[in-house]
C-alpha atoms as a PDB file:
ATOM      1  CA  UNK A   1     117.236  70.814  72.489  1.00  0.00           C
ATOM      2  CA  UNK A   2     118.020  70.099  68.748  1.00  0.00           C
ATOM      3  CA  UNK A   3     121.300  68.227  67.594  1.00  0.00           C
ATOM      4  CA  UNK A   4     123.136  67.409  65.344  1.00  0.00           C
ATOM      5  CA  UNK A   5     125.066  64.185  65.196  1.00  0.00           C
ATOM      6  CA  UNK A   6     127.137  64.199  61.787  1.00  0.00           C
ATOM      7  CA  UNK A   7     129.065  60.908  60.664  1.00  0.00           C
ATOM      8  CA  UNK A   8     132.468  61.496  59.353  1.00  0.00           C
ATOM      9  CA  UNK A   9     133.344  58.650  56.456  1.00  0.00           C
ATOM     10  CA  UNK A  10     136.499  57.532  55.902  1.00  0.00           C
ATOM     11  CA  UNK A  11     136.632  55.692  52.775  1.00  0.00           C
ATOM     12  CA  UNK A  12     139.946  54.201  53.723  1.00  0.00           C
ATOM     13  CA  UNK A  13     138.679  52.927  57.052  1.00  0.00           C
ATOM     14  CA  UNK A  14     135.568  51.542  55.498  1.00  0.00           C
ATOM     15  CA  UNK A  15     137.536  49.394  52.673  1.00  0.00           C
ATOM     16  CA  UNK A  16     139.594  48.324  55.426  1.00  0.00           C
ATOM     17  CA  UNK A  17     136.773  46.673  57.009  1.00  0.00           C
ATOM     18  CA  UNK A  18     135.361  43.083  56.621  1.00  0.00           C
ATOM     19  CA  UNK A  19     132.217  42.597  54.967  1.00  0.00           C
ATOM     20  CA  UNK A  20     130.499  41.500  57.808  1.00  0.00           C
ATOM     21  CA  UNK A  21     131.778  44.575  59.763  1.00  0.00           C
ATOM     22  CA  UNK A  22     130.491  46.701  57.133  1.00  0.00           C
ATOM     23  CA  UNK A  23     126.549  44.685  57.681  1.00  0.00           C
ATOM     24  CA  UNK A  24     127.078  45.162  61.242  1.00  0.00           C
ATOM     25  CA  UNK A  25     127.740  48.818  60.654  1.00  0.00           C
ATOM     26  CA  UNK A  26     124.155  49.237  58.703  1.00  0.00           C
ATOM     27  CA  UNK A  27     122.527  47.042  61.212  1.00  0.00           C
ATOM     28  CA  UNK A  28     123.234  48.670  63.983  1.00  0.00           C
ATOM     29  CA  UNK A  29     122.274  51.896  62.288  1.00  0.00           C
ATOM     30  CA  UNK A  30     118.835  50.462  61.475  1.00  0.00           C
ATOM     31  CA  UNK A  31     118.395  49.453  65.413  1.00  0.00           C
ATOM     32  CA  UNK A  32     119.579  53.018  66.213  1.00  0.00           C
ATOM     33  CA  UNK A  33     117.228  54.553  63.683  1.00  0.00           C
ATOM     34  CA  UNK A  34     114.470  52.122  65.816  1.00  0.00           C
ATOM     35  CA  UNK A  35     115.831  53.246  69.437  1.00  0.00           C
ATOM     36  CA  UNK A  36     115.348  57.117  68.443  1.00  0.00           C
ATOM     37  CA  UNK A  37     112.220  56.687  66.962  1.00  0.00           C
ATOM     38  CA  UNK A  38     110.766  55.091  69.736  1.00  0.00           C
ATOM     39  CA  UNK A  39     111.876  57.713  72.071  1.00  0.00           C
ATOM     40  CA  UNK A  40     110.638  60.498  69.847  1.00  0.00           C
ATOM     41  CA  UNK A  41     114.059  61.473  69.317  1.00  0.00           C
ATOM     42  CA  UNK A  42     114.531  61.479  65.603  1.00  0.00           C
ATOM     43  CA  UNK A  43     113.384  64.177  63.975  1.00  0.00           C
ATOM     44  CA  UNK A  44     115.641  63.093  60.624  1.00  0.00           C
ATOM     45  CA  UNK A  45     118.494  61.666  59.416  1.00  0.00           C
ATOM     46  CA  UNK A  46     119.938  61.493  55.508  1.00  0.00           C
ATOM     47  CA  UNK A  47     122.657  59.796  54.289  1.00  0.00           C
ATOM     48  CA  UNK A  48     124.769  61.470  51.718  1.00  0.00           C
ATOM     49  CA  UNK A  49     125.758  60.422  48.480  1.00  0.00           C
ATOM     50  CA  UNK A  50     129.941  60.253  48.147  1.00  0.00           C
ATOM     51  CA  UNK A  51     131.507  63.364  47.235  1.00  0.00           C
ATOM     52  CA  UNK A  52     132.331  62.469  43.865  1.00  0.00           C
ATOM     53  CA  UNK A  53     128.860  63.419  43.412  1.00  0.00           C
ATOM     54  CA  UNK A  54     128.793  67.029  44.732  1.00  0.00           C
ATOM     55  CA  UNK A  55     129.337  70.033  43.243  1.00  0.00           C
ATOM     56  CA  UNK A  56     130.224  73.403  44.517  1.00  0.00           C
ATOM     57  CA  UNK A  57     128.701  77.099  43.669  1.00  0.00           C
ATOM     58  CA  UNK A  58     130.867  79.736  44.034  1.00  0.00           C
ATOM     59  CA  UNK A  59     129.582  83.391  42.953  1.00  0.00           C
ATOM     60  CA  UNK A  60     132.092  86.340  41.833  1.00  0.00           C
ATOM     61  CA  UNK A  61     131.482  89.025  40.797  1.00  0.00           C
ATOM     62  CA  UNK A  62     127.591  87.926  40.618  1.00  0.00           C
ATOM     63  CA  UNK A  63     128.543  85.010  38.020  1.00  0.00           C
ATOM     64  CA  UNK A  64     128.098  81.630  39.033  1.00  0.00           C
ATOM     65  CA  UNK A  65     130.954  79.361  38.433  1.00  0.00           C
ATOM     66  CA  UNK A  66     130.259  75.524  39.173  1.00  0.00           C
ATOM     67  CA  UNK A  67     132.535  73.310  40.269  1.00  0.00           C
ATOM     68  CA  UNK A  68     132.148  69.534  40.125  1.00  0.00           C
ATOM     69  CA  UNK A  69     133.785  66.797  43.041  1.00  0.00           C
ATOM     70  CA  UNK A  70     134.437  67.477  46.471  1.00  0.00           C
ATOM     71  CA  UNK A  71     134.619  70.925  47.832  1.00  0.00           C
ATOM     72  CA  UNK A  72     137.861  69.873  49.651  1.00  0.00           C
ATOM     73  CA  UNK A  73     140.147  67.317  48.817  1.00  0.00           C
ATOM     74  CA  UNK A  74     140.467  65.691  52.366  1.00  0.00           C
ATOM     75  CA  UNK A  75     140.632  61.796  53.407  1.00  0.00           C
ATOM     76  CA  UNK A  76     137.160  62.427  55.635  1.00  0.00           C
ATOM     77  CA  UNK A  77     134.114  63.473  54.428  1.00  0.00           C
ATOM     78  CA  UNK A  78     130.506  64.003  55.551  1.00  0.00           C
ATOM     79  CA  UNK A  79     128.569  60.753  55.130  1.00  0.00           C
ATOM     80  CA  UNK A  80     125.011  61.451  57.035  1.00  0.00           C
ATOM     81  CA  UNK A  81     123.679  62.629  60.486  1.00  0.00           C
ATOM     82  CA  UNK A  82     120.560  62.492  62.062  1.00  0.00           C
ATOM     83  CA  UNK A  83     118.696  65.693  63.310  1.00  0.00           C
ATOM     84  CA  UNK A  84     117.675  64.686  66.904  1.00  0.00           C
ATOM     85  CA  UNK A  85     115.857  66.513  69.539  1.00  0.00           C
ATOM     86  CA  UNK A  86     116.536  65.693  73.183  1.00  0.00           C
ATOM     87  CA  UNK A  87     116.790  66.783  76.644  1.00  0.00           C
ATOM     88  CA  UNK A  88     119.992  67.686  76.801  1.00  0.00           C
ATOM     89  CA  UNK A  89     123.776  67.558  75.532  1.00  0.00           C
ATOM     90  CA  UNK A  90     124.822  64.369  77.897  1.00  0.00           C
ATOM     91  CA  UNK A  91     121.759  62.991  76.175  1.00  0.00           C
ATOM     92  CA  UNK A  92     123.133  63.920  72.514  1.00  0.00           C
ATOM     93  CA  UNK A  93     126.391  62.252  73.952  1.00  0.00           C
ATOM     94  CA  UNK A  94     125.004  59.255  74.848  1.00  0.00           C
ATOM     95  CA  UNK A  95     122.708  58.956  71.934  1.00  0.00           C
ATOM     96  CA  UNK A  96     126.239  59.361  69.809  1.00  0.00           C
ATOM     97  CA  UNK A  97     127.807  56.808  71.800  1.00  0.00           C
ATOM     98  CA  UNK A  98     125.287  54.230  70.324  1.00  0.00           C
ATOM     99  CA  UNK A  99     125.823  55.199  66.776  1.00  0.00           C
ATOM    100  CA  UNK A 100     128.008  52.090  65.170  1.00  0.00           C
ATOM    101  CA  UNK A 101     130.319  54.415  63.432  1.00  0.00           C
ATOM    102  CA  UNK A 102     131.614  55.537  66.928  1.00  0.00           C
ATOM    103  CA  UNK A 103     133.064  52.230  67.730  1.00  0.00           C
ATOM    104  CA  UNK A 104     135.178  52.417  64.471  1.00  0.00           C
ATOM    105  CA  UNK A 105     138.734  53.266  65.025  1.00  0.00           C
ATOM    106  CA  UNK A 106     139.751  55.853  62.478  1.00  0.00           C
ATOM    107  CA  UNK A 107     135.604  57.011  62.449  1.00  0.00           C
ATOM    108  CA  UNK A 108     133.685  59.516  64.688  1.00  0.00           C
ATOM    109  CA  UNK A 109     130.254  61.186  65.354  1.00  0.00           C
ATOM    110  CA  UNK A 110     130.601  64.732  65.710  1.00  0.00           C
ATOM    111  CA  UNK A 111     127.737  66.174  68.327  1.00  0.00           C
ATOM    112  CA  UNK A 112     126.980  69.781  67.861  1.00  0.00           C
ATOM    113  CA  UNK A 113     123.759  71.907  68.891  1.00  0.00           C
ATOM    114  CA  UNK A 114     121.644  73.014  66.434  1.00  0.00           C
ATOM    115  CA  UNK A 115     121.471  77.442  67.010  1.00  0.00           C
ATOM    116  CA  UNK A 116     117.657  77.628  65.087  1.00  0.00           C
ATOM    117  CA  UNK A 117     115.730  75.693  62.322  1.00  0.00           C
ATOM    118  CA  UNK A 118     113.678  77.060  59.730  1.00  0.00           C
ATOM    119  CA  UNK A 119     110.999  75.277  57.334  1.00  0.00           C
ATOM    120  CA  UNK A 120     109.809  72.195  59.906  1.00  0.00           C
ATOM    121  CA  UNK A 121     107.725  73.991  61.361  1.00  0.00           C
ATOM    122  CA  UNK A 122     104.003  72.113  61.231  1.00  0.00           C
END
């Protein structure tokens, strides 16, 4: 089974944090990104550029209007996931639990099953 384990940023949390909380933070995601690929686990994972950076599309009345900055103004937004494929939701669960960003009070990992994919096929 396919999931997908999304990482909610919280810029406030984050700035709240020391610097060397903030290393062990990308540490332990580089030891997690290790763990899943030696299981076969991973199939992905991206990290997301802040929302500053985004832009929205909204079509009406089949003109495009863009939109730069956040889609929402909101005090969490999407920083990343990884795209993992396992045997099971108490695995997804588990594999979750060992995301750093789960330890974080104020952060989270949000688990949710992936319904189909299109374009990875090989």
């Amino acid at each position: 089974m396919k999931f997908l384990l999304l990482l909610h940023n919280n810029p406030a949390v984050l700035n709240a944090l020391t610097d060397d909380q903030r290393t062990a933070i990308m540490n332990g995601h580089g030891d997690f990104i290790k763990t899943i690929q030696e299981s076969g686990e991973l199939i992905v994972t991206q990290a997301l550029a802040d929302p500053s950076n985004s832009a929205v599309v909204r079509v009406r009345d089949g003109v495009p209007a863009v939109t730069d900055g956040p889609y929402l103004e909101a005090k969490e937004f999407l920083g990343g996931y990884y795209l993992v494929e396992c045997a099971d939701r108490d695995r997804a669960l588990e594999l979750a639990a060992m995301i750093p960003d789960a330890a974080v009070d104020g952060l989270g990992v949000e688990v949710r099953p992936v319904m189909f994919s299109s374009g990875m096929e090989m």
